mmCIF file of C-alpha atoms in Angstrom:
data_model
loop_
_atom_site.group_PDB
_atom_site.id
_atom_site.type_symbol
_atom_site.label_atom_id
_atom_site.label_comp_id
_atom_site.label_asym_id
_atom_site.label_seq_id
_atom_site.Cartn_x
_atom_site.Cartn_y
_atom_site.Cartn_z
ATOM 1 C CA MET O 20 76.292 42.796 172.930
ATOM 2 C CA SER O 21 75.704 40.834 176.117
ATOM 3 C CA ARG O 22 78.329 38.379 177.281
ATOM 4 C CA ALA O 23 75.689 35.641 177.216
ATOM 5 C CA SER O 24 75.341 36.102 173.452
ATOM 6 C CA THR O 25 79.081 36.196 172.766
ATOM 7 C CA PRO O 26 80.071 33.300 170.505
ATOM 8 C CA VAL O 27 83.028 31.248 171.767
ATOM 9 C CA ILE O 28 85.255 30.417 168.822
ATOM 10 C CA ASP O 29 86.836 27.012 168.264
ATOM 11 C CA PRO O 30 90.466 27.703 167.224
ATOM 12 C CA VAL O 31 90.813 24.440 165.310
ATOM 13 C CA GLU O 32 87.690 24.936 163.236
ATOM 14 C CA LEU O 33 88.508 28.580 162.495
ATOM 15 C CA THR O 34 92.017 27.567 161.429
ATOM 16 C CA ARG O 35 90.512 24.958 159.094
ATOM 17 C CA ASP O 36 88.097 27.519 157.649
ATOM 18 C CA LEU O 37 90.983 29.883 156.927
ATOM 19 C CA ILE O 38 93.226 27.183 155.453
ATOM 20 C CA ARG O 39 90.471 26.167 153.026
ATOM 21 C CA ILE O 40 90.781 29.614 151.455
ATOM 22 C CA PRO O 41 93.731 29.540 148.992
ATOM 23 C CA SER O 42 94.969 33.021 149.830
ATOM 24 C CA VAL O 43 98.372 32.696 148.170
ATOM 25 C CA THR O 44 99.931 36.143 148.309
ATOM 26 C CA PRO O 45 98.685 38.609 147.118
ATOM 27 C CA ALA O 46 95.268 36.969 146.594
ATOM 28 C CA ASP O 47 92.701 37.265 149.385
ATOM 29 C CA GLU O 48 90.012 34.936 148.038
ATOM 30 C CA GLY O 49 87.672 35.833 150.918
ATOM 31 C CA ALA O 50 89.974 35.274 153.900
ATOM 32 C CA MET O 51 89.300 38.768 155.244
ATOM 33 C CA ASP O 52 85.562 38.165 154.916
ATOM 34 C CA VAL O 53 85.820 35.154 157.223
ATOM 35 C CA LEU O 54 87.692 37.141 159.847
ATOM 36 C CA GLU O 55 85.430 40.157 159.566
ATOM 37 C CA ARG O 56 82.361 37.976 160.077
ATOM 38 C CA HIS O 57 83.750 36.460 163.279
ATOM 39 C CA LEU O 58 85.052 39.745 164.652
ATOM 40 C CA THR O 59 81.807 41.571 163.950
ATOM 41 C CA ALA O 60 79.974 38.866 165.897
ATOM 42 C CA LEU O 61 82.356 39.547 168.787
ATOM 43 C CA GLY O 62 81.490 43.245 168.814
ATOM 44 C CA PHE O 63 84.424 44.634 166.832
ATOM 45 C CA THR O 64 84.107 47.587 164.500
ATOM 46 C CA CYS O 65 85.844 46.466 161.317
ATOM 47 C CA ARG O 66 87.478 48.623 158.673
ATOM 48 C CA ARG O 67 88.694 47.251 155.397
ATOM 49 C CA LEU O 68 91.690 49.068 153.969
ATOM 50 C CA ALA O 69 92.558 48.095 150.427
ATOM 51 C CA PHE O 70 95.673 49.530 148.817
ATOM 52 C CA GLU O 71 96.868 49.207 145.256
ATOM 53 C CA GLY O 72 100.201 49.671 143.569
ATOM 54 C CA PRO O 73 103.165 47.864 142.047
ATOM 55 C CA GLY O 74 103.827 44.471 143.566
ATOM 56 C CA GLY O 75 106.644 42.015 143.167
ATOM 57 C CA GLU O 76 108.329 41.744 139.780
ATOM 58 C CA GLY O 77 106.362 44.731 138.488
ATOM 59 C CA VAL O 78 102.955 43.094 138.923
ATOM 60 C CA HIS O 79 100.151 45.472 139.923
ATOM 61 C CA ALA O 80 98.580 44.309 143.170
ATOM 62 C CA ARG O 81 95.455 45.105 145.189
ATOM 63 C CA ILE O 82 95.954 44.172 148.812
ATOM 64 C CA GLU O 83 93.164 43.602 151.304
ATOM 65 C CA ASN O 84 93.827 44.694 154.895
ATOM 66 C CA LEU O 85 91.668 44.777 158.004
ATOM 67 C CA TYR O 86 91.786 46.912 161.131
ATOM 68 C CA ALA O 87 89.224 46.027 163.772
ATOM 69 C CA ARG O 88 88.771 47.489 167.242
ATOM 70 C CA ARG O 89 86.519 46.688 170.188
ATOM 71 C CA GLY O 90 86.272 49.357 172.859
ATOM 72 C CA THR O 91 87.593 52.888 173.249
ATOM 73 C CA ALA O 92 89.420 52.690 176.569
ATOM 74 C CA SER O 93 93.146 52.432 177.105
ATOM 75 C CA PRO O 94 95.229 50.404 176.857
ATOM 76 C CA ASN O 95 94.652 49.257 173.301
ATOM 77 C CA LEU O 96 96.214 45.809 172.881
ATOM 78 C CA CYS O 97 96.605 44.884 169.227
ATOM 79 C CA PHE O 98 97.146 41.548 167.534
ATOM 80 C CA ALA O 99 98.814 41.648 164.130
ATOM 81 C CA GLY O 100 98.983 38.925 161.540
ATOM 82 C CA HIS O 101 98.612 37.986 157.899
ATOM 83 C CA THR O 102 96.178 35.814 156.003
ATOM 84 C CA ASP O 103 98.323 35.477 152.885
ATOM 85 C CA VAL O 104 100.405 32.333 152.512
ATOM 86 C CA VAL O 105 103.326 31.213 150.367
ATOM 87 C CA PRO O 106 102.733 28.946 147.345
ATOM 88 C CA THR O 107 102.217 25.288 148.126
ATOM 89 C CA GLY O 108 104.908 23.813 145.924
ATOM 90 C CA PRO O 109 104.033 20.543 144.142
ATOM 91 C CA SER O 110 100.644 19.609 145.583
ATOM 92 C CA ASP O 111 101.157 15.951 144.686
ATOM 93 C CA GLN O 112 103.982 15.834 147.229
ATOM 94 C CA TRP O 113 101.606 16.696 150.070
ATOM 95 C CA SER O 114 100.094 13.820 152.037
ATOM 96 C CA SER O 115 96.739 15.579 151.575
ATOM 97 C CA GLN O 116 95.788 18.504 149.403
ATOM 98 C CA PRO O 117 97.284 21.685 150.903
ATOM 99 C CA PHE O 118 93.979 23.554 151.156
ATOM 100 C CA ASN O 119 91.822 20.645 152.364
ATOM 101 C CA ALA O 120 92.685 21.310 156.028
ATOM 102 C CA GLU O 121 92.604 17.632 156.957
ATOM 103 C CA VAL O 122 93.035 16.488 160.538
ATOM 104 C CA ARG O 123 94.757 13.118 160.939
ATOM 105 C CA ASP O 124 95.832 11.607 164.230
ATOM 106 C CA GLY O 125 95.343 14.899 165.996
ATOM 107 C CA VAL O 126 97.398 16.912 163.499
ATOM 108 C CA LEU O 127 96.006 19.581 161.171
ATOM 109 C CA TYR O 128 97.665 19.734 157.749
ATOM 110 C CA GLY O 129 97.500 22.659 155.347
ATOM 111 C CA ARG O 130 99.260 25.689 153.937
ATOM 112 C CA GLY O 131 99.099 28.406 156.563
ATOM 113 C CA ALA O 132 98.489 26.078 159.508
ATOM 114 C CA VAL O 133 101.585 27.446 161.237
ATOM 115 C CA ASP O 134 102.356 30.591 159.244
ATOM 116 C CA MET O 135 100.042 31.983 160.368
ATOM 117 C CA LYS O 136 96.366 31.196 160.109
ATOM 118 C CA GLY O 137 96.626 29.027 163.206
ATOM 119 C CA GLY O 138 97.955 31.962 165.226
ATOM 120 C CA ILE O 139 95.186 34.263 164.024
ATOM 121 C CA ALA O 140 92.505 31.707 164.887
ATOM 122 C CA ALA O 141 93.988 31.128 168.338
ATOM 123 C CA TRP O 142 93.933 34.851 169.166
ATOM 124 C CA VAL O 143 90.345 35.221 167.906
ATOM 125 C CA ALA O 144 89.358 32.241 170.046
ATOM 126 C CA ALA O 145 91.177 33.679 173.060
ATOM 127 C CA VAL O 146 89.418 37.020 172.608
ATOM 128 C CA SER O 147 86.040 35.271 172.453
ATOM 129 C CA GLN O 148 86.789 33.522 175.747
ATOM 130 C CA VAL O 149 87.907 36.751 177.438
ATOM 131 C CA ILE O 150 84.799 38.618 176.291
ATOM 132 C CA ALA O 151 82.465 35.780 177.287
ATOM 133 C CA ASP O 152 83.969 35.792 180.790
ATOM 134 C CA ARG O 153 84.007 39.535 181.501
ATOM 135 C CA GLU O 154 84.315 42.861 179.762
ATOM 136 C CA PRO O 155 87.996 43.603 179.062
ATOM 137 C CA ALA O 156 89.655 46.423 180.990
ATOM 138 C CA GLY O 157 90.788 48.109 177.792
ATOM 139 C CA SER O 158 90.434 47.907 174.025
ATOM 140 C CA LEU O 159 91.312 45.010 171.750
ATOM 141 C CA SER O 160 92.261 45.438 168.119
ATOM 142 C CA PHE O 161 93.379 43.441 165.105
ATOM 143 C CA LEU O 162 95.693 44.533 162.298
ATOM 144 C CA ILE O 163 95.531 41.867 159.607
ATOM 145 C CA THR O 164 97.171 42.109 156.191
ATOM 146 C CA GLY O 165 97.230 40.127 152.987
ATOM 147 C CA ASP O 166 100.720 41.282 152.014
ATOM 148 C CA GLU O 167 103.291 39.846 154.402
ATOM 149 C CA GLU O 168 104.658 36.957 152.364
ATOM 150 C CA GLY O 169 105.049 39.168 149.303
ATOM 151 C CA PRO O 170 106.762 42.538 148.795
ATOM 152 C CA ALA O 171 104.953 43.966 151.872
ATOM 153 C CA LEU O 172 104.480 47.297 150.116
ATOM 154 C CA HIS O 173 100.704 47.703 150.455
ATOM 155 C CA GLY O 174 99.944 45.826 153.652
ATOM 156 C CA THR O 175 100.914 46.523 157.248
ATOM 157 C CA LYS O 176 103.273 49.316 156.211
ATOM 158 C CA ARG O 177 100.474 51.368 154.672
ATOM 159 C CA VAL O 178 97.945 50.500 157.380
ATOM 160 C CA VAL O 179 100.393 51.714 160.041
ATOM 161 C CA GLU O 180 100.889 54.948 158.088
ATOM 162 C CA ALA O 181 97.120 55.442 157.846
ATOM 163 C CA LEU O 182 96.540 54.745 161.549
ATOM 164 C CA ALA O 183 99.358 57.083 162.558
ATOM 165 C CA ALA O 184 97.939 59.852 160.360
ATOM 166 C CA GLU O 185 94.552 59.411 162.055
ATOM 167 C CA GLY O 186 96.056 59.521 165.531
ATOM 168 C CA GLU O 187 94.980 55.987 166.385
ATOM 169 C CA LEU O 188 96.746 54.939 169.582
ATOM 170 C CA ILE O 189 97.953 51.390 170.098
ATOM 171 C CA ASP O 190 99.714 50.722 173.386
ATOM 172 C CA ALA O 191 101.224 47.301 172.645
ATOM 173 C CA CYS O 192 101.098 44.709 169.886
ATOM 174 C CA VAL O 193 101.561 40.952 169.692
ATOM 175 C CA VAL O 194 102.414 39.612 166.238
ATOM 176 C CA GLY O 195 101.320 36.012 165.846
ATOM 177 C CA GLU O 196 104.293 34.797 163.813
ATOM 178 C CA PRO O 197 105.469 31.236 164.603
ATOM 179 C CA SER O 198 108.168 32.365 167.028
ATOM 180 C CA SER O 199 108.495 29.140 169.039
ATOM 181 C CA SER O 200 111.543 27.037 168.203
ATOM 182 C CA GLN O 201 111.298 23.526 169.665
ATOM 183 C CA GLN O 202 108.434 23.754 172.169
ATOM 184 C CA LEU O 203 105.411 25.998 172.244
ATOM 185 C CA GLY O 204 106.306 29.172 174.096
ATOM 186 C CA ASP O 205 110.044 28.585 174.340
ATOM 187 C CA MET O 206 110.836 31.803 172.442
ATOM 188 C CA ILE O 207 109.412 35.224 171.712
ATOM 189 C CA LYS O 208 110.913 37.676 169.256
ATOM 190 C CA VAL O 209 111.565 41.105 170.761
ATOM 191 C CA GLY O 210 113.492 42.546 167.846
ATOM 192 C CA ARG O 211 114.630 41.919 164.315
ATOM 193 C CA ARG O 212 117.625 42.836 162.239
ATOM 194 C CA GLY O 213 117.207 45.241 159.377
ATOM 195 C CA SER O 214 117.505 44.140 155.760
ATOM 196 C CA LEU O 215 119.103 46.045 152.874
ATOM 197 C CA ASN O 216 119.333 44.834 149.277
ATOM 198 C CA THR O 217 121.708 46.540 146.847
ATOM 199 C CA TRP O 218 122.053 46.055 143.084
ATOM 200 C CA ILE O 219 125.444 47.081 141.640
ATOM 201 C CA THR O 220 126.299 47.636 137.975
ATOM 202 C CA VAL O 221 129.772 48.324 136.612
ATOM 203 C CA HIS O 222 129.616 49.874 133.151
ATOM 204 C CA GLY O 223 132.534 48.966 130.873
ATOM 205 C CA LYS O 224 133.164 48.933 127.138
ATOM 206 C CA GLN O 225 132.798 45.820 124.999
ATOM 207 C CA GLY O 226 135.697 44.752 122.850
ATOM 208 C CA HIS O 227 137.854 41.921 121.515
ATOM 209 C CA VAL O 228 139.901 40.066 124.135
ATOM 210 C CA ALA O 229 142.979 40.327 121.895
ATOM 211 C CA TYR O 230 142.756 44.146 121.971
ATOM 212 C CA PRO O 231 142.106 45.039 125.630
ATOM 213 C CA GLU O 232 143.366 48.570 125.064
ATOM 214 C CA ARG O 233 140.258 49.187 122.927
ATOM 215 C CA ALA O 234 137.861 48.021 125.667
ATOM 216 C CA ALA O 235 137.196 48.524 129.370
ATOM 217 C CA ASN O 236 136.623 45.278 131.251
ATOM 218 C CA PRO O 237 134.098 45.572 134.114
ATOM 219 C CA ALA O 238 134.654 42.013 135.379
ATOM 220 C CA PRO O 239 137.812 42.576 137.471
ATOM 221 C CA VAL O 240 136.346 45.832 138.769
ATOM 222 C CA ILE O 241 133.216 44.237 140.130
ATOM 223 C CA ALA O 242 135.256 41.333 141.509
ATOM 224 C CA LYS O 243 137.546 43.757 143.361
ATOM 225 C CA LEU O 244 134.655 45.849 144.661
ATOM 226 C CA MET O 245 132.712 42.841 145.930
ATOM 227 C CA ALA O 246 135.822 41.437 147.625
ATOM 228 C CA ARG O 247 136.397 44.783 149.336
ATOM 229 C CA LEU O 248 132.807 44.938 150.577
ATOM 230 C CA ASN O 249 132.833 41.299 151.644
ATOM 231 C CA ASP O 250 136.030 41.737 153.688
ATOM 232 C CA HIS O 251 134.714 44.735 155.613
ATOM 233 C CA VAL O 252 133.748 44.007 159.238
ATOM 234 C CA LEU O 253 130.498 45.842 159.822
ATOM 235 C CA ASP O 254 130.483 45.463 163.616
ATOM 236 C CA GLU O 255 131.167 43.010 166.438
ATOM 237 C CA GLY O 256 127.527 42.646 167.420
ATOM 238 C CA TYR O 257 125.001 44.606 169.442
ATOM 239 C CA GLU O 258 123.179 43.868 172.688
ATOM 240 C CA ASN O 259 120.885 40.866 172.036
ATOM 241 C CA PHE O 260 121.960 40.829 168.369
ATOM 242 C CA PRO O 261 124.649 38.926 166.458
ATOM 243 C CA PRO O 262 127.144 40.796 164.262
ATOM 244 C CA SER O 263 125.710 42.287 161.101
ATOM 245 C CA ASN O 264 126.487 40.304 157.958
ATOM 246 C CA LEU O 265 126.869 41.207 154.297
ATOM 247 C CA GLU O 266 126.181 38.383 151.846
ATOM 248 C CA ILE O 267 126.878 38.517 148.114
ATOM 249 C CA THR O 268 123.862 36.833 146.539
ATOM 250 C CA THR O 269 124.855 36.954 142.871
ATOM 251 C CA ILE O 270 127.546 38.176 140.442
ATOM 252 C CA ASP O 271 126.453 38.165 136.801
ATOM 253 C CA ILE O 272 128.104 39.010 133.498
ATOM 254 C CA GLY O 273 126.102 36.899 131.068
ATOM 255 C CA ASN O 274 128.796 36.754 128.410
ATOM 256 C CA PRO O 275 128.249 33.737 126.097
ATOM 257 C CA ALA O 276 131.411 34.355 124.047
ATOM 258 C CA THR O 277 134.994 33.460 124.868
ATOM 259 C CA ASN O 278 136.578 36.223 122.852
ATOM 260 C CA ILE O 279 134.571 39.268 123.976
ATOM 261 C CA ILE O 280 135.257 41.618 126.858
ATOM 262 C CA PRO O 281 131.799 42.274 128.305
ATOM 263 C CA ALA O 282 130.123 45.658 128.363
ATOM 264 C CA GLN O 283 128.890 45.454 131.943
ATOM 265 C CA ALA O 284 128.900 43.336 135.091
ATOM 266 C CA THR O 285 126.281 43.249 137.826
ATOM 267 C CA ALA O 286 126.041 41.974 141.365
ATOM 268 C CA ARG O 287 123.560 41.928 144.239
ATOM 269 C CA LEU O 288 124.122 41.805 147.964
ATOM 270 C CA ASN O 289 122.042 41.724 151.121
ATOM 271 C CA ILE O 290 122.990 43.135 154.514
ATOM 272 C CA ARG O 291 121.221 41.941 157.665
ATOM 273 C CA PHE O 292 122.103 44.582 160.219
ATOM 274 C CA ASN O 293 121.670 45.123 163.917
ATOM 275 C CA PRO O 294 120.888 48.479 165.584
ATOM 276 C CA SER O 295 124.526 49.548 165.250
ATOM 277 C CA HIS O 296 123.457 50.781 161.803
ATOM 278 C CA THR O 297 120.611 52.361 159.927
ATOM 279 C CA GLY O 298 119.685 51.597 156.354
ATOM 280 C CA ASP O 299 120.649 55.125 155.292
ATOM 281 C CA ALA O 300 124.069 54.891 156.928
ATOM 282 C CA LEU O 301 124.806 51.589 155.185
ATOM 283 C CA ILE O 302 123.654 53.023 151.855
ATOM 284 C CA ASP O 303 126.026 55.958 152.346
ATOM 285 C CA TRP O 304 128.895 53.550 153.047
ATOM 286 C CA LEU O 305 128.163 51.445 149.958
ATOM 287 C CA ASN O 306 127.943 54.550 147.800
ATOM 288 C CA ARG O 307 131.284 55.800 149.125
ATOM 289 C CA GLU O 308 132.989 52.474 148.439
ATOM 290 C CA ALA O 309 131.587 52.384 144.910
ATOM 291 C CA GLY O 310 132.606 55.989 144.343
ATOM 292 C CA ALA O 311 136.149 55.256 145.454
ATOM 293 C CA MET O 312 136.344 52.273 143.102
ATOM 294 C CA GLN O 313 134.938 54.359 140.259
ATOM 295 C CA ALA O 314 137.609 57.013 140.849
ATOM 296 C CA GLU O 315 140.278 54.332 141.020
ATOM 297 C CA THR O 316 139.313 52.503 137.810
ATOM 298 C CA GLY O 317 137.601 55.142 135.701
ATOM 299 C CA LEU O 318 134.551 52.906 135.106
ATOM 300 C CA GLN O 319 131.094 54.144 135.975
ATOM 301 C CA ILE O 320 129.442 52.244 138.863
ATOM 302 C CA THR O 321 125.743 52.633 139.639
ATOM 303 C CA LEU O 322 123.876 51.344 142.678
ATOM 304 C CA GLU O 323 120.217 50.807 143.538
ATOM 305 C CA HIS O 324 119.126 50.158 147.107
ATOM 306 C CA LEU O 325 116.025 48.831 148.853
ATOM 307 C CA CYS O 326 115.885 48.817 152.643
ATOM 308 C CA SER O 327 112.895 46.651 153.526
ATOM 309 C CA GLY O 328 113.151 47.244 157.265
ATOM 310 C CA GLU O 329 115.236 48.878 159.950
ATOM 311 C CA ALA O 330 116.628 47.005 162.925
ATOM 312 C CA PHE O 331 114.649 47.391 166.152
ATOM 313 C CA LEU O 332 114.547 46.113 169.707
ATOM 314 C CA THR O 333 111.666 46.178 172.176
ATOM 315 C CA GLU O 334 113.425 46.756 175.461
ATOM 316 C CA PRO O 335 112.612 44.719 178.582
ATOM 317 C CA GLY O 336 109.745 46.232 180.544
ATOM 318 C CA ALA O 337 106.177 45.741 181.665
ATOM 319 C CA PHE O 338 104.895 44.524 178.293
ATOM 320 C CA VAL O 339 107.631 41.968 177.623
ATOM 321 C CA GLU O 340 107.544 40.704 181.196
ATOM 322 C CA ALA O 341 103.746 40.400 181.144
ATOM 323 C CA VAL O 342 103.920 38.216 178.041
ATOM 324 C CA GLN O 343 106.733 36.077 179.462
ATOM 325 C CA ASP O 344 104.856 35.615 182.739
ATOM 326 C CA ALA O 345 101.677 34.640 180.890
ATOM 327 C CA VAL O 346 103.446 32.068 178.728
ATOM 328 C CA GLU O 347 105.201 30.583 181.741
ATOM 329 C CA ALA O 348 101.939 30.333 183.697
ATOM 330 C CA VAL O 349 100.235 28.315 180.950
ATOM 331 C CA ALA O 350 103.011 26.474 179.101
ATOM 332 C CA GLY O 351 105.307 25.906 182.057
ATOM 333 C CA ARG O 352 108.350 27.490 180.428
ATOM 334 C CA ARG O 353 109.630 31.048 180.316
ATOM 335 C CA PRO O 354 110.252 32.143 176.738
ATOM 336 C CA GLU O 355 113.658 33.344 175.660
ATOM 337 C CA ALA O 356 113.611 36.903 174.343
ATOM 338 C CA SER O 357 115.256 36.532 170.935
ATOM 339 C CA THR O 358 116.097 38.638 167.898
ATOM 340 C CA THR O 359 116.915 35.757 165.532
ATOM 341 C CA GLY O 360 115.375 35.157 162.137
ATOM 342 C CA GLY O 361 114.504 37.275 159.153
ATOM 343 C CA THR O 362 112.105 40.184 158.928
ATOM 344 C CA SER O 363 108.434 40.375 159.861
ATOM 345 C CA ASP O 364 105.731 43.034 159.858
ATOM 346 C CA ALA O 365 106.813 43.935 163.384
ATOM 347 C CA ARG O 366 109.342 46.190 161.652
ATOM 348 C CA PHE O 367 106.478 48.468 160.615
ATOM 349 C CA ILE O 368 104.387 48.227 163.790
ATOM 350 C CA ARG O 369 107.292 49.326 165.989
ATOM 351 C CA ALA O 370 106.603 52.850 164.701
ATOM 352 C CA LEU O 371 103.309 52.783 166.631
ATOM 353 C CA CYS O 372 104.077 50.944 169.856
ATOM 354 C CA PRO O 373 106.156 48.264 171.600
ATOM 355 C CA VAL O 374 105.836 45.025 169.653
ATOM 356 C CA LEU O 375 106.865 41.396 170.042
ATOM 357 C CA GLU O 376 106.148 38.108 168.313
ATOM 358 C CA LEU O 377 104.586 35.068 169.949
ATOM 359 C CA GLY O 378 103.164 32.086 168.132
ATOM 360 C CA LEU O 379 103.345 28.440 167.156
ATOM 361 C CA ILE O 380 106.405 26.282 166.530
ATOM 362 C CA GLY O 381 107.862 27.275 163.179
ATOM 363 C CA GLN O 382 109.477 23.972 162.161
ATOM 364 C CA THR O 383 107.141 23.242 159.201
ATOM 365 C CA MET O 384 106.330 26.729 157.940
ATOM 366 C CA HIS O 385 106.775 27.142 154.168
ATOM 367 C CA GLN O 386 107.319 23.362 153.846
ATOM 368 C CA ILE O 387 105.442 20.549 152.150
ATOM 369 C CA ASP O 388 102.947 19.162 154.690
ATOM 370 C CA GLU O 389 102.917 22.281 156.858
ATOM 371 C CA ARG O 390 101.085 21.149 159.975
ATOM 372 C CA VAL O 391 100.195 21.794 163.602
ATOM 373 C CA PRO O 392 98.891 19.452 166.327
ATOM 374 C CA THR O 393 95.381 20.513 167.257
ATOM 375 C CA ALA O 394 96.394 20.339 170.934
ATOM 376 C CA GLU O 395 98.957 23.087 170.273
ATOM 377 C CA LEU O 396 96.269 25.328 168.838
ATOM 378 C CA GLU O 397 94.280 24.819 172.036
ATOM 379 C CA THR O 398 97.332 25.534 174.186
ATOM 380 C CA LEU O 399 98.228 28.644 172.195
ATOM 381 C CA THR O 400 94.665 29.873 172.686
ATOM 382 C CA ALA O 401 95.079 29.448 176.452
ATOM 383 C CA VAL O 402 98.442 31.251 176.299
ATOM 384 C CA TYR O 403 96.942 34.117 174.314
ATOM 385 C CA ARG O 404 94.047 34.431 176.759
ATOM 386 C CA ARG O 405 96.456 34.702 179.663
ATOM 387 C CA VAL O 406 98.539 37.243 177.708
ATOM 388 C CA ILE O 407 95.482 39.444 177.166
ATOM 389 C CA GLU O 408 94.477 39.272 180.821
ATOM 390 C CA THR O 409 98.011 39.868 182.126
ATOM 391 C CA VAL O 410 98.734 42.776 179.802
ATOM 392 C CA PHE O 411 95.508 44.507 180.812
ATOM 393 C CA GLU O 412 96.441 44.056 184.475
ATOM 394 C CA ARG O 413 99.867 45.665 184.079
ATOM 395 C CA LEU O 414 99.724 48.313 181.362
#
């Protein structure tokens, strides 16, 4: 493809096209087709990777994913993102229908405008500008999933596993999550805490409250165990990370009667942990605490665990500095390197290469009237173009 024939993409119009597709996770509804069409026109070789399996709440899901690459030279700079969006909530509370992608007074409204169809469109537009100007010094790639807002079982995680098995090399990756806090480019995410969910069940014996010797009450046991876990100080923090925190999210007995000792009690907790820990180490600790309580009380205690991501940190270096320099050159501010927030698909990509997150202001993501000023989409496109050029100069 000659540079003269390279289409230059309008980030606002591509964002609108993507918003008009109601790709509420895990549905794709043609969002990947739109991206594939644009990327093919830009000279990318596109691969669709669809994976199936159990989704959230036991629902079977088929997830559409896309890996596209242009060029064979190193370095390979990847952009990662997701086309799936969260549900809209009550559509009658929106000032315009959430998938109409209306622009009013210079602001684009719609589900996914910020998180993160706008970021995807801006990177595609930036790539089109780079290619139209001159042939890039390395390769450009896209890793796009339809399973980020859901369980994330059959999206980026499985694509990363497939690429690693094939020996595909990615040198650095920018995830287009809405990382900015108050002003565009004021923050990038260079790491994330890990997340561990644990379900705890204490098995007792039902009986009459007037005859406690004939029963085994699990309620005080689970209360004591949860208090012990809650009082434990996991750590005092880690470089660039706050202290890890354990939060009890529910304690349930479900006993409708006033004169029955219940047969079992359950609880759930979540631990957001910094790199002082691994998921496996925390699971071992929880199992030991439960085992000690079981030995102490004589009641059986069972645990189930799900670690949805390990903690990670992309250390300062050429890649992080290149991105910070590029943002500062365009936006006039040097982004803070932060590890705040929840989890993102960067937790999977870090197995392949250094990764960071850079995108729009996240104030309205997941809200009614999610929106982005069209001028910010244009600015983000300029930032992304400078990022691409700077990274290729330095890696």
